[in-house]
Coordinates of N, CA and C and ligand atoms in Angstrom, one line a residue:
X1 N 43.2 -41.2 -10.3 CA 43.6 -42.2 -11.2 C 43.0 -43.6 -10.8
X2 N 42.6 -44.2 -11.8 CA 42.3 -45.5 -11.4 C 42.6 -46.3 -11.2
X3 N 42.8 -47.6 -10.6 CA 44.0 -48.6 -10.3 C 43.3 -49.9 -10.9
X4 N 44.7 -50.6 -11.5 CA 44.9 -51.2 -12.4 C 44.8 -53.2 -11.8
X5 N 43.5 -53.6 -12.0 CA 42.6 -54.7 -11.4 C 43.1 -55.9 -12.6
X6 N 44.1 -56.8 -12.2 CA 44.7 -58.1 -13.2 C 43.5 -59.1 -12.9
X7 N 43.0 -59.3 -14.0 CA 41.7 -60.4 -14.0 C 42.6 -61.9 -14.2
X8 N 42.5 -63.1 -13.6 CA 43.4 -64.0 -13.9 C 41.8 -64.5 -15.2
X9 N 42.2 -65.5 -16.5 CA 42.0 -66.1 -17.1 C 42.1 -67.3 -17.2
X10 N 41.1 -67.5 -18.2 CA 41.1 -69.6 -18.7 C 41.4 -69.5 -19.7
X11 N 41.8 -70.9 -19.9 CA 42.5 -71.2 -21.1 C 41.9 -72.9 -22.1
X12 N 41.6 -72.0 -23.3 CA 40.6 -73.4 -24.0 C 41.8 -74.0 -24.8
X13 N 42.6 -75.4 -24.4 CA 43.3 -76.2 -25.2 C 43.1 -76.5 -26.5
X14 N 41.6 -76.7 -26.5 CA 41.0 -77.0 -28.0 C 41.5 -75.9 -29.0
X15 N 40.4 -74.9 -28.9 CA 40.7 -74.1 -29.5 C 41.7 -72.9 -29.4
X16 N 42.8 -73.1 -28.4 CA 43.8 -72.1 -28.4 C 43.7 -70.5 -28.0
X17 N 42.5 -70.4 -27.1 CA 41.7 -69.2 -26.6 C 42.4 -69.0 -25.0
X18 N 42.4 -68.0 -24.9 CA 42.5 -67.6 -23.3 C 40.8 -67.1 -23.5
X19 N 40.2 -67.1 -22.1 CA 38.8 -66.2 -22.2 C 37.9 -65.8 -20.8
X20 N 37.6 -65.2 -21.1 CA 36.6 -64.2 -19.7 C 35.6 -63.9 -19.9
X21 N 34.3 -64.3 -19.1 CA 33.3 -63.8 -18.9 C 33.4 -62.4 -18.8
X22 N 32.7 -61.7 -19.9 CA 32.6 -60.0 -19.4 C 31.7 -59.8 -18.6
X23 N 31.9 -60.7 -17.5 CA 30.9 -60.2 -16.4 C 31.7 -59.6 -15.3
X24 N 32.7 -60.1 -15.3 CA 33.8 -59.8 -14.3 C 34.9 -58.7 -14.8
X25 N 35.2 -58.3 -16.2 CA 35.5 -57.4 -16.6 C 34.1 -56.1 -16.3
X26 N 33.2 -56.1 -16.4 CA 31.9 -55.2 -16.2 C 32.0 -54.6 -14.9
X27 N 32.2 -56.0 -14.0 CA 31.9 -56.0 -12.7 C 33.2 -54.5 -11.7
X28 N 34.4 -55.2 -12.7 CA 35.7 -53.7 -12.1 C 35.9 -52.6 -12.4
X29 N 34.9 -52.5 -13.6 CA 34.7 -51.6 -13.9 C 33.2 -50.6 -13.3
X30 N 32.8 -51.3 -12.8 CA 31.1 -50.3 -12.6 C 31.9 -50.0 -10.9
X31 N 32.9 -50.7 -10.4 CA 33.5 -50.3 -9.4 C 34.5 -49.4 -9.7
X32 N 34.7 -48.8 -10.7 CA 35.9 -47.8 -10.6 C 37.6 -47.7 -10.8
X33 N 37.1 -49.6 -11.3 CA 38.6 -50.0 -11.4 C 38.8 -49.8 -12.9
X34 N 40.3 -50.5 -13.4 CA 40.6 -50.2 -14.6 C 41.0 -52.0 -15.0
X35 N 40.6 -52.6 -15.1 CA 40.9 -54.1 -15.5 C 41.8 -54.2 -16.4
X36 N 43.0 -55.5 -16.6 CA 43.7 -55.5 -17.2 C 43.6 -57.5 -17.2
X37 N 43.5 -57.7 -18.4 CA 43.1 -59.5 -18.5 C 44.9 -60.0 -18.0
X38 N 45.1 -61.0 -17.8 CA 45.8 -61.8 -17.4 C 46.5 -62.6 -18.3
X39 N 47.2 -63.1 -19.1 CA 47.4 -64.6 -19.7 C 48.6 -65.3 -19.0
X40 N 49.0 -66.1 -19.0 CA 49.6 -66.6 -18.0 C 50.7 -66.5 -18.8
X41 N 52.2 -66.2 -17.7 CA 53.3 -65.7 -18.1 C 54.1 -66.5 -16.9
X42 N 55.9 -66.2 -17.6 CA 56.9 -66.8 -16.9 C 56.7 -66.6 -14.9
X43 N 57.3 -67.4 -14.2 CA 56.8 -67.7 -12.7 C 58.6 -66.1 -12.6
X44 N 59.4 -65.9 -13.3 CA 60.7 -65.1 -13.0 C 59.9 -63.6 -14.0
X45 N 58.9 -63.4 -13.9 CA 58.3 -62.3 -14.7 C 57.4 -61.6 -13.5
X46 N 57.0 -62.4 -12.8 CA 56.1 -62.0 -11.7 C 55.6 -60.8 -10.8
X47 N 56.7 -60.8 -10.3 CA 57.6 -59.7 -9.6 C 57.2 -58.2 -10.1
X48 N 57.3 -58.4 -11.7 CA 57.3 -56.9 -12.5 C 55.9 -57.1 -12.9
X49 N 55.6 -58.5 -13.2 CA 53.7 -57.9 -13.2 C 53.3 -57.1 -12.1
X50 N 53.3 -58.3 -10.7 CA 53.0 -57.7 -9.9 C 52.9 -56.1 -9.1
X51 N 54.7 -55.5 -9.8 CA 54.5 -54.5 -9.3 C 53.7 -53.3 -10.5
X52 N 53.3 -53.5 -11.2 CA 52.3 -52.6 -11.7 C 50.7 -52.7 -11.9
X53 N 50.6 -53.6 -11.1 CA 49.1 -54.0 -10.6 C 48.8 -53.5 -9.7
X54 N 47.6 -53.1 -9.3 CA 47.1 -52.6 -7.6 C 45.7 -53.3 -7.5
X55 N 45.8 -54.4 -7.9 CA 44.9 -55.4 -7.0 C 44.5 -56.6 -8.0
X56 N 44.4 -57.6 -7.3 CA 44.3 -59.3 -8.4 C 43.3 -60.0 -8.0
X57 N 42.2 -59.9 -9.1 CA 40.9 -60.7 -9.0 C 40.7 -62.0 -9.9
X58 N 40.8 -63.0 -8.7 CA 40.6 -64.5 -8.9 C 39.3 -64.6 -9.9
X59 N 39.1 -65.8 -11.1 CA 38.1 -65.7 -11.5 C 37.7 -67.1 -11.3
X60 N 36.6 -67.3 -11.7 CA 36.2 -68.8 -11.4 C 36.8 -69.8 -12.6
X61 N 36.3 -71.4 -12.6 CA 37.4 -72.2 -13.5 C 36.8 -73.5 -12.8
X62 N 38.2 -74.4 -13.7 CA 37.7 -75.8 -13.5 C 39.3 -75.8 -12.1
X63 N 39.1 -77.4 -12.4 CA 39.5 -77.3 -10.6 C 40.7 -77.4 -10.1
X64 N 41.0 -77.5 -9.0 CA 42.8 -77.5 -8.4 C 43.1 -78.5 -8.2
X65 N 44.3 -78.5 -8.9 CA 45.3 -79.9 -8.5 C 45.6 -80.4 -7.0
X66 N 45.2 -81.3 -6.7 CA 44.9 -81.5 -5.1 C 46.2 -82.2 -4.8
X67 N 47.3 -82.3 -5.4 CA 48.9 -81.9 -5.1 C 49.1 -80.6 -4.6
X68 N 48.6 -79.4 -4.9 CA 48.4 -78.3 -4.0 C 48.0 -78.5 -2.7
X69 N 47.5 -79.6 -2.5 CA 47.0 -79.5 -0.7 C 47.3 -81.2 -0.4
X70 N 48.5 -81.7 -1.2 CA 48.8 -83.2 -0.7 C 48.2 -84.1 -0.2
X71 N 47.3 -83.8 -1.4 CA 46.4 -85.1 -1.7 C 46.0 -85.6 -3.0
X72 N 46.0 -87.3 -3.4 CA 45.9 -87.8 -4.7 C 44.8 -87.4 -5.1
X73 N 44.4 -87.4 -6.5 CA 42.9 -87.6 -7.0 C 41.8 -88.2 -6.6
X74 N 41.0 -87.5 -6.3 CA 39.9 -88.4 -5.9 C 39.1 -88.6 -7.3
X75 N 38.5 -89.9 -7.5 CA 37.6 -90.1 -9.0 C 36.9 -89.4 -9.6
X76 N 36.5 -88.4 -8.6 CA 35.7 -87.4 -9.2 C 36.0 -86.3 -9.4
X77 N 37.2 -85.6 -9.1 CA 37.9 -84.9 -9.7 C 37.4 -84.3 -10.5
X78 N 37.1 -83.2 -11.0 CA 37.4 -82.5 -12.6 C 38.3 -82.5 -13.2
X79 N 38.2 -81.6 -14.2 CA 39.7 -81.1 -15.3 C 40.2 -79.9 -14.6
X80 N 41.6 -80.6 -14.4 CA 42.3 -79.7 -13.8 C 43.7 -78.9 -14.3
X81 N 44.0 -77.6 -14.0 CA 44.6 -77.0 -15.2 C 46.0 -76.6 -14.6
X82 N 47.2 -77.3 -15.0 CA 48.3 -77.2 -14.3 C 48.4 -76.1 -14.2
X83 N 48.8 -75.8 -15.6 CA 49.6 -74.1 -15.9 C 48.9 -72.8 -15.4
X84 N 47.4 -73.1 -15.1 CA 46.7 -71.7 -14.5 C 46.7 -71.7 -13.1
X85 N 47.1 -73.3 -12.8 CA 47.3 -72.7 -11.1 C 48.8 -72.5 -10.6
X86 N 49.6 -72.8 -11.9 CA 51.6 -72.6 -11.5 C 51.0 -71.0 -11.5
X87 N 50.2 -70.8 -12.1 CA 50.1 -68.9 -12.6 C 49.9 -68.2 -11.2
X88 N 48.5 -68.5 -11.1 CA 47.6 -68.0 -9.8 C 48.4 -67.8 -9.2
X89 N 48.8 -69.4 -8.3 CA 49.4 -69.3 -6.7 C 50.8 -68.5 -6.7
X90 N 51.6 -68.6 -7.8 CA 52.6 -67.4 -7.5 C 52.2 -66.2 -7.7
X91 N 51.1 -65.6 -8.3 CA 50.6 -64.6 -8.3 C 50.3 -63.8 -7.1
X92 N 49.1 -65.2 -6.2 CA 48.6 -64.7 -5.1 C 50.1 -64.9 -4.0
X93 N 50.8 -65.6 -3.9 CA 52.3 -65.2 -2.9 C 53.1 -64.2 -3.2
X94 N 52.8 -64.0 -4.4 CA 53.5 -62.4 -4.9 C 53.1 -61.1 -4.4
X95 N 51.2 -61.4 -4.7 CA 50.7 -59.8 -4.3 C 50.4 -59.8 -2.5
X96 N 51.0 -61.1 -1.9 CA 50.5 -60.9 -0.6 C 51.6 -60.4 0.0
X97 N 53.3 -60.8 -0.7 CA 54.1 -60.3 0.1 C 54.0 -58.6 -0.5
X98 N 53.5 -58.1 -1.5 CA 53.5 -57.1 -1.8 C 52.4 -56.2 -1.1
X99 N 51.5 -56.7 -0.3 CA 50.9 -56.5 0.8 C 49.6 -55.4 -0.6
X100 N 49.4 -55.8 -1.7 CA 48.2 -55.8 -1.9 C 47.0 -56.4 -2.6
X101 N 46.1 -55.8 -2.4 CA 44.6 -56.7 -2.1 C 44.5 -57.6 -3.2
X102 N 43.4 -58.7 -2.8 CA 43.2 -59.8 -3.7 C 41.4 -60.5 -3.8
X103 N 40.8 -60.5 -4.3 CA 39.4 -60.3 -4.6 C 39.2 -62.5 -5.6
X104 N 38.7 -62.9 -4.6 CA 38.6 -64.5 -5.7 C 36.9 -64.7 -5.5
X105 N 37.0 -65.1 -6.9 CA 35.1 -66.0 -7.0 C 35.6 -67.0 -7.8
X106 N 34.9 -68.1 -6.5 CA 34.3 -69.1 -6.9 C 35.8 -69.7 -7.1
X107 N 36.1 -70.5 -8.1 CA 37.5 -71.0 -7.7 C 38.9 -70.3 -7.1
X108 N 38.1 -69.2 -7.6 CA 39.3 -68.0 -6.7 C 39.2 -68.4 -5.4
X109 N 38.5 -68.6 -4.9 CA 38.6 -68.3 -3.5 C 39.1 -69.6 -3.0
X110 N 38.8 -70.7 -3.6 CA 39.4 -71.6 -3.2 C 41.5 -71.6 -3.7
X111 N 41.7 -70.9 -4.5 CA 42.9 -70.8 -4.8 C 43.4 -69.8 -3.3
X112 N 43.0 -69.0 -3.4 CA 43.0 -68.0 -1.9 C 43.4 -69.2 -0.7
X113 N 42.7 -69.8 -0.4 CA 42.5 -70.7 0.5 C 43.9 -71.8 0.8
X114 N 44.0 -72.6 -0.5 CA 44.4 -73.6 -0.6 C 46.0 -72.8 -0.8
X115 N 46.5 -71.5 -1.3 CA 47.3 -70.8 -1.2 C 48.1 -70.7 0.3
X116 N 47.2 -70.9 0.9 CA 47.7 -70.0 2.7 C 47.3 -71.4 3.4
X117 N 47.8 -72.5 2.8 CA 47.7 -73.8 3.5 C 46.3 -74.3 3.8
X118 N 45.4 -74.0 3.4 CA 44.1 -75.1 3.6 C 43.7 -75.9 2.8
X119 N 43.0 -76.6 3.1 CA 42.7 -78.0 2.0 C 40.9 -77.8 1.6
X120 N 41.0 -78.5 0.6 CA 39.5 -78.6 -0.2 C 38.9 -80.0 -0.3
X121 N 37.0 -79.8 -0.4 CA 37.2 -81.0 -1.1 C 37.2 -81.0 -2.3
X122 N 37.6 -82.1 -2.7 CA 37.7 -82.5 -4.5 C 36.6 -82.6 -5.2
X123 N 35.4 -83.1 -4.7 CA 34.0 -83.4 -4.9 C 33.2 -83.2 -3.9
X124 N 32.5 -82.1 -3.9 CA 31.5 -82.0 -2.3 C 30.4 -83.2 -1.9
X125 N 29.8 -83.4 -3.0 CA 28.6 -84.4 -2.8 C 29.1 -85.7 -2.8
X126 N 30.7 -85.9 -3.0 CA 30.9 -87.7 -2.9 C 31.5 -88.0 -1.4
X127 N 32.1 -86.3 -1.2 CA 33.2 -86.2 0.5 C 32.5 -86.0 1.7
X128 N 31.4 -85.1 1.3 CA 31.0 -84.0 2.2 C 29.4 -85.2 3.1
X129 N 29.9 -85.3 4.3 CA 28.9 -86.4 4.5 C 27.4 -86.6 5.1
X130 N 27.4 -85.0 5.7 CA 26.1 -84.8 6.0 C 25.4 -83.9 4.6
X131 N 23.5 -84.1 4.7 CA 22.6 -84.0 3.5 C 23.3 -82.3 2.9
X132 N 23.3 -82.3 1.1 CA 23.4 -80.9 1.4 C 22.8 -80.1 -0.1
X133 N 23.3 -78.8 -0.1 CA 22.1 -78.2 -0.9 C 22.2 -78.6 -1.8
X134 N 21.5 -77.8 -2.8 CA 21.8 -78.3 -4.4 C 23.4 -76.7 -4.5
X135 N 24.5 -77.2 -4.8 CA 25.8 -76.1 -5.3 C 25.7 -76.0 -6.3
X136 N 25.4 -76.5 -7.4 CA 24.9 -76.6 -9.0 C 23.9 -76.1 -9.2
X137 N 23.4 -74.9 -9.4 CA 22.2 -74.6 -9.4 C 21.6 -74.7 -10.9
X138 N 20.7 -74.7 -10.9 CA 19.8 -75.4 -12.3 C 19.5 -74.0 -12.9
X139 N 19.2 -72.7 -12.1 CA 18.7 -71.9 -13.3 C 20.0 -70.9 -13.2
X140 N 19.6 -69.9 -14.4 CA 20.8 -69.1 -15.3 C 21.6 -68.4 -13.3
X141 N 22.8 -68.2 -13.9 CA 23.3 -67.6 -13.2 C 23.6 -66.1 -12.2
X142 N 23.0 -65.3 -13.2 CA 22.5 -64.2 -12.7 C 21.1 -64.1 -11.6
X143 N 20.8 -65.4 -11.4 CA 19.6 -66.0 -10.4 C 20.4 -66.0 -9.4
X144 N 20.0 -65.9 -8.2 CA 20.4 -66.5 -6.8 C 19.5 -67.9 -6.9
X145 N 20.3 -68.6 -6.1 CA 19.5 -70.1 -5.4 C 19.5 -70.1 -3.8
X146 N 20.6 -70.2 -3.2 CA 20.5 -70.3 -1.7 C 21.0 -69.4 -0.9
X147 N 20.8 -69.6 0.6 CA 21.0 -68.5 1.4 C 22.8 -69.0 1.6
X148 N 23.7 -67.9 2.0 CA 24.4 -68.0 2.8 C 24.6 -66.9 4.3
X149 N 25.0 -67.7 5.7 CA 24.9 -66.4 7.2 C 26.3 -66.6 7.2
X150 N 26.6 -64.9 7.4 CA 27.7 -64.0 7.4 C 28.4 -63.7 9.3
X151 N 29.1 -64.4 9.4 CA 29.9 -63.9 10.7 C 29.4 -62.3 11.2
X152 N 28.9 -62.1 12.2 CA 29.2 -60.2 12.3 C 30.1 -60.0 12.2
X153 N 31.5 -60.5 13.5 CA 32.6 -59.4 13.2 C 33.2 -60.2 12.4
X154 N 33.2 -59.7 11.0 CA 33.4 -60.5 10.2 C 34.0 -59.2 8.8
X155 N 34.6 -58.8 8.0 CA 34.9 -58.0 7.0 C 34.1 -58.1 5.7
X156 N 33.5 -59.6 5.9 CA 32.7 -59.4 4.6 C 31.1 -58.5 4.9
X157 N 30.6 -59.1 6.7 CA 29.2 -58.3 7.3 C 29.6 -56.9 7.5
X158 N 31.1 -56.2 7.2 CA 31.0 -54.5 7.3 C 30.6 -54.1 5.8
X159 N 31.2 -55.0 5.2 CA 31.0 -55.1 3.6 C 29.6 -54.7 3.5
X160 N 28.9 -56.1 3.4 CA 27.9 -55.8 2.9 C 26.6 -55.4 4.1
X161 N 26.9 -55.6 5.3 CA 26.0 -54.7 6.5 C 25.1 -55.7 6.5
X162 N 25.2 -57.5 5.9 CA 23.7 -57.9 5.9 C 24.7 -59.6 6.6
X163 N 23.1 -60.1 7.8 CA 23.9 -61.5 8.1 C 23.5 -62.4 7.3
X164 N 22.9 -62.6 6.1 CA 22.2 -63.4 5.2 C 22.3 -62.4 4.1
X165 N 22.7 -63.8 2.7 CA 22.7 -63.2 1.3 C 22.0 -64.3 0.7
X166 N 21.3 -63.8 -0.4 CA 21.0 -64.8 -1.4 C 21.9 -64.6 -2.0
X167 N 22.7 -66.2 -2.7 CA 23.7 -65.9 -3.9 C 23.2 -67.1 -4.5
X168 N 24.3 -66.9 -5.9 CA 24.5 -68.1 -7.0 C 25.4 -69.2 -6.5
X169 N 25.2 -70.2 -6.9 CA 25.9 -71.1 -6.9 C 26.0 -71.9 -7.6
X170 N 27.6 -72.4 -8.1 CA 27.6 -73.1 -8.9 C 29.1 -74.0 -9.0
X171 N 29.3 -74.8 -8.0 CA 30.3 -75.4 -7.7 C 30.4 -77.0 -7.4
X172 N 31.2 -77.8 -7.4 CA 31.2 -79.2 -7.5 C 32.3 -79.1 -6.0
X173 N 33.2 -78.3 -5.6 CA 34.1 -78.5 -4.7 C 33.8 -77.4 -3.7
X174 N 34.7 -77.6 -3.0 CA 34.6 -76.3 -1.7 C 35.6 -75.9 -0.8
X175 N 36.1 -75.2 -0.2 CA 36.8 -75.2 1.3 C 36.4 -76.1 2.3
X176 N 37.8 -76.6 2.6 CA 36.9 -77.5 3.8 C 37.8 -77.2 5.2
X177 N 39.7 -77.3 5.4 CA 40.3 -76.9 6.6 C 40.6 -75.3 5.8
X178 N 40.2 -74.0 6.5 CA 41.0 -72.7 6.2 C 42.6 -72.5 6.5
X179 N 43.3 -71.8 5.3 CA 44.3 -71.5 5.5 C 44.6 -70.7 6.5
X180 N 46.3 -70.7 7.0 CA 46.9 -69.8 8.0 C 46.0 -68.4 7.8
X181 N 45.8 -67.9 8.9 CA 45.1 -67.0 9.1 C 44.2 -66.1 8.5
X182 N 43.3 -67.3 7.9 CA 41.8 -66.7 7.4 C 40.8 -67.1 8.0
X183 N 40.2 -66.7 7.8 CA 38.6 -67.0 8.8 C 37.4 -67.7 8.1
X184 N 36.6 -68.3 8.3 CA 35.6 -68.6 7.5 C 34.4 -68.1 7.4
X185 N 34.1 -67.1 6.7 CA 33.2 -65.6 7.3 C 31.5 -65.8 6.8
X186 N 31.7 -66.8 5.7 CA 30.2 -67.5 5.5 C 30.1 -68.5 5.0
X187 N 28.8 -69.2 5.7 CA 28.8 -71.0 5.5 C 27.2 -70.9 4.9
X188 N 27.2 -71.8 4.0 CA 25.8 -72.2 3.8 C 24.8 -73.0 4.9
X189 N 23.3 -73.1 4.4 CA 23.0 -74.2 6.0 C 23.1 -75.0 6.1
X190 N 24.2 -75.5 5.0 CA 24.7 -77.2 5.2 C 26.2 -77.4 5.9
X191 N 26.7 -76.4 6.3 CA 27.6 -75.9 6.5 C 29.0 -75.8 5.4
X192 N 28.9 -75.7 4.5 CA 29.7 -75.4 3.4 C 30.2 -74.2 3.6
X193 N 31.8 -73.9 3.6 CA 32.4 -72.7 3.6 C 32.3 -71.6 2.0
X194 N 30.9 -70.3 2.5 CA 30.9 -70.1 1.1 C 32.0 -68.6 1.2
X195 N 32.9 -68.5 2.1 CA 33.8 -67.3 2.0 C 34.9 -66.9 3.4
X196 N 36.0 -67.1 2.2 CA 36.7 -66.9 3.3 C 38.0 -65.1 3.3
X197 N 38.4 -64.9 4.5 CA 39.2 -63.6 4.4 C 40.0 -63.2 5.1
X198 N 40.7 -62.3 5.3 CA 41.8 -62.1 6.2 C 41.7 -60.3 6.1
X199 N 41.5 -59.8 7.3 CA 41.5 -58.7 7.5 C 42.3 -58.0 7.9
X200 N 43.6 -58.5 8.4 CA 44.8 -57.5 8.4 C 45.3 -57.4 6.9
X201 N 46.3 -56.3 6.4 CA 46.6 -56.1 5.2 C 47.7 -57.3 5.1
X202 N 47.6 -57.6 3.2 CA 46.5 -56.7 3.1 C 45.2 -57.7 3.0
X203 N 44.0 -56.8 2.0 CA 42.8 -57.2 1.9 C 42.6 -58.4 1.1
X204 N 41.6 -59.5 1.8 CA 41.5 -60.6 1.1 C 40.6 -60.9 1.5
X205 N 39.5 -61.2 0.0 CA 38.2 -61.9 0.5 C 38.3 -63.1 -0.5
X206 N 37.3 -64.1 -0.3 CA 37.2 -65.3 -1.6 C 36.0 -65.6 -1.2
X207 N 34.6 -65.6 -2.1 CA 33.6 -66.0 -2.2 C 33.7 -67.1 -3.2
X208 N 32.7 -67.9 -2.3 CA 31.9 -69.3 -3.0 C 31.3 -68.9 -4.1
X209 N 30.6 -67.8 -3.8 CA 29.3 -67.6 -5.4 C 30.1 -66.4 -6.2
X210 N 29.2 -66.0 -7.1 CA 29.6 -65.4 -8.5 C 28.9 -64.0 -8.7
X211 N 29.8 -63.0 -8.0 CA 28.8 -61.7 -7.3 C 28.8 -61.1 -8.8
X212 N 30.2 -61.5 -9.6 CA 29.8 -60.6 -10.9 C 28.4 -60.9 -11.9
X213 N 28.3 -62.3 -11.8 CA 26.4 -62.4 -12.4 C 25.7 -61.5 -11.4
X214 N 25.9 -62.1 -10.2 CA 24.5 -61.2 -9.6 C 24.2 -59.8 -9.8
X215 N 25.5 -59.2 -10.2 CA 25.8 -57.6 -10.6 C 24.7 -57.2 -11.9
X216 N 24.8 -58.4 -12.7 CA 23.6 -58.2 -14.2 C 22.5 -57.6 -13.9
X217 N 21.9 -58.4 -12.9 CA 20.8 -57.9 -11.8 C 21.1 -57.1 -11.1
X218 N 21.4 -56.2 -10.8 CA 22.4 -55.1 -10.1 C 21.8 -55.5 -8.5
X219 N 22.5 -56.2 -8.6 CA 22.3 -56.6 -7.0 C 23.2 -56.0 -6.1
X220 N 22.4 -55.5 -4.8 CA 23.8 -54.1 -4.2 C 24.5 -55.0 -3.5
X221 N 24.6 -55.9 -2.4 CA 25.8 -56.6 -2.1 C 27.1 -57.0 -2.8
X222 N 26.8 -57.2 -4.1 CA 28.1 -57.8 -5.0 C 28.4 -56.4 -5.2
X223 N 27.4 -55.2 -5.6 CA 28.3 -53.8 -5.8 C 29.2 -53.6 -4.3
X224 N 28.6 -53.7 -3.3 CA 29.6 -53.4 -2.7 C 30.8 -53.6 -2.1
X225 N 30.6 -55.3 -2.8 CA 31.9 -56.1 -2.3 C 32.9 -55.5 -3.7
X226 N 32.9 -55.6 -4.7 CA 33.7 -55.1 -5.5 C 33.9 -53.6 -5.4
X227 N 33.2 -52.7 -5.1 CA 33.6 -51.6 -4.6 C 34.3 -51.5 -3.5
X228 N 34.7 -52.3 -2.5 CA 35.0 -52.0 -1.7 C 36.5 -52.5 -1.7
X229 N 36.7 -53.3 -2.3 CA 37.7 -53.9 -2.9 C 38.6 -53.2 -4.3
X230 N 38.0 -52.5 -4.8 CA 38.9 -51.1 -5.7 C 39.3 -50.4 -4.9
X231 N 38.6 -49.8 -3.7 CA 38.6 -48.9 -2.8 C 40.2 -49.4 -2.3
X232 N 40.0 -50.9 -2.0 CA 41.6 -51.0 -1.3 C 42.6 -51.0 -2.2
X233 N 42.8 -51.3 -3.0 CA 43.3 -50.7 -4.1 C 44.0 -49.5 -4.7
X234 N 42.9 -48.7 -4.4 CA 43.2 -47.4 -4.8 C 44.0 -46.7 -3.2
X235 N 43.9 -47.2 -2.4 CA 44.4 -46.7 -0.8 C 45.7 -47.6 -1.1
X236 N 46.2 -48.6 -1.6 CA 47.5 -49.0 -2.0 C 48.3 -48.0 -3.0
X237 N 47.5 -47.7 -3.7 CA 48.5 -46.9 -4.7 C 49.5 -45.4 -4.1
X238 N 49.0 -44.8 -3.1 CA 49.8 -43.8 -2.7 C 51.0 -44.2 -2.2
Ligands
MN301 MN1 27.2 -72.7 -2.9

């Protein structure tokens, strides 16, 4: 049986859209999972989402309310989306006391993060004070731009077996202090946190880049991070 992968979503004000890249719907599926989209629902509903889920994949987005980590706006801020992070973070305290796995790109992972007490920055290139890459990368997404080195003993280097990845990038913010007991498993060479995780159950990874593009290009790292991650999944469901 396949197990049932809750994609969280965005939400367009203008035009009254929830929506997802089918790259990330593609992506749980060429892993074996069974996707189920998200719209954001009551915080006393949770519970019964949660319990018929077997695993919640963060998707990328615009940015976090930095009242989540008690601190004001900084001017450069983005657009930030109350009601999708009231959604997330009880989500993600729901499926963690429920001890299963949780998969975030790109603002996922910072929700991961800032969930389990760590802080972010709001703007990397206004905070961040030594020189640093380009995180906005200029060409299409399904491109890699920069390197990121992977911790060995690390869950994401059993993952993917490699101490260096090329990935995409495409971010304005970052992790900067890691939450209660996560680790920071890969940094860019500017030292930017591009992933962070926690290896006791259950399973939790949060990447900086966007493995589901690089999957277009069937890039085997991202297959295996998403495969590996249905895999826990499906070892929850018995
Ligand atoms: Mn980056």
């Amino acid at each position: 049986m396949k197990p049932l992968i809750g994609i969280t979503t965005a939400y367009d004000e203008k035009d009254g859209y929830y929506f997802l890249h089918r790259a990330h719907a593609d992506a749980i599926i060429k892993a074996g999972g069974l996707p189920v989209l998200l719209p954001y629902s009551e915080a006393r509903d949770r519970e019964r989402l949660v319990e018929q889920l077997d695993g919640l994949y963060l998707t990328g987005g615009n940015d976090i309310d930095p009242h989540r980590f008690k601190e004001e706006p900084h001017p450069r801020l983005g657009k930030v989306e109350v009601l999708r992070d009231r959604f997330e973070f009880a989500l993600v305290e729901t499926f963690i006391a429920k001890k299963k796995p949780i998969l975030g790109v790109c603002r996922g992972s910072q929700v991961i993060n800032v969930a389990l007490g760590g802080t972010m920055y709001q703007d990397l290139p206004s905070q961040k004070e030594t020189a640093l890459l380009q995180h906005r990368q200029t060409r299409p997404l399904q491109f890699p731009s920069h390197y990121v080195y992977i911790k060995e003993d690390s869950l994401l280097f059993n993952i993917v077996k490699e101490r260096s990845l090329l990935v995409n990038s495409n971010h304005h913010q970052a992790n900067w202090q890691v939450g209660e007991g996560l680790l920071a498993s890969a940094k860019s060479e500017d030292g930017v946190i591009e992933a962070v995780e926690k290896e006791a159950e259950p399973f939790i990874l949060g990447v900086q880049w966007h493995p589901e593009q690089l999957l277009r290009e069937k890039d085997g790292a991202s297959l295996r991070i998403y495969r590996y991650f249905v895999k826990q999944a499906i070892k929850g469901m018995t």
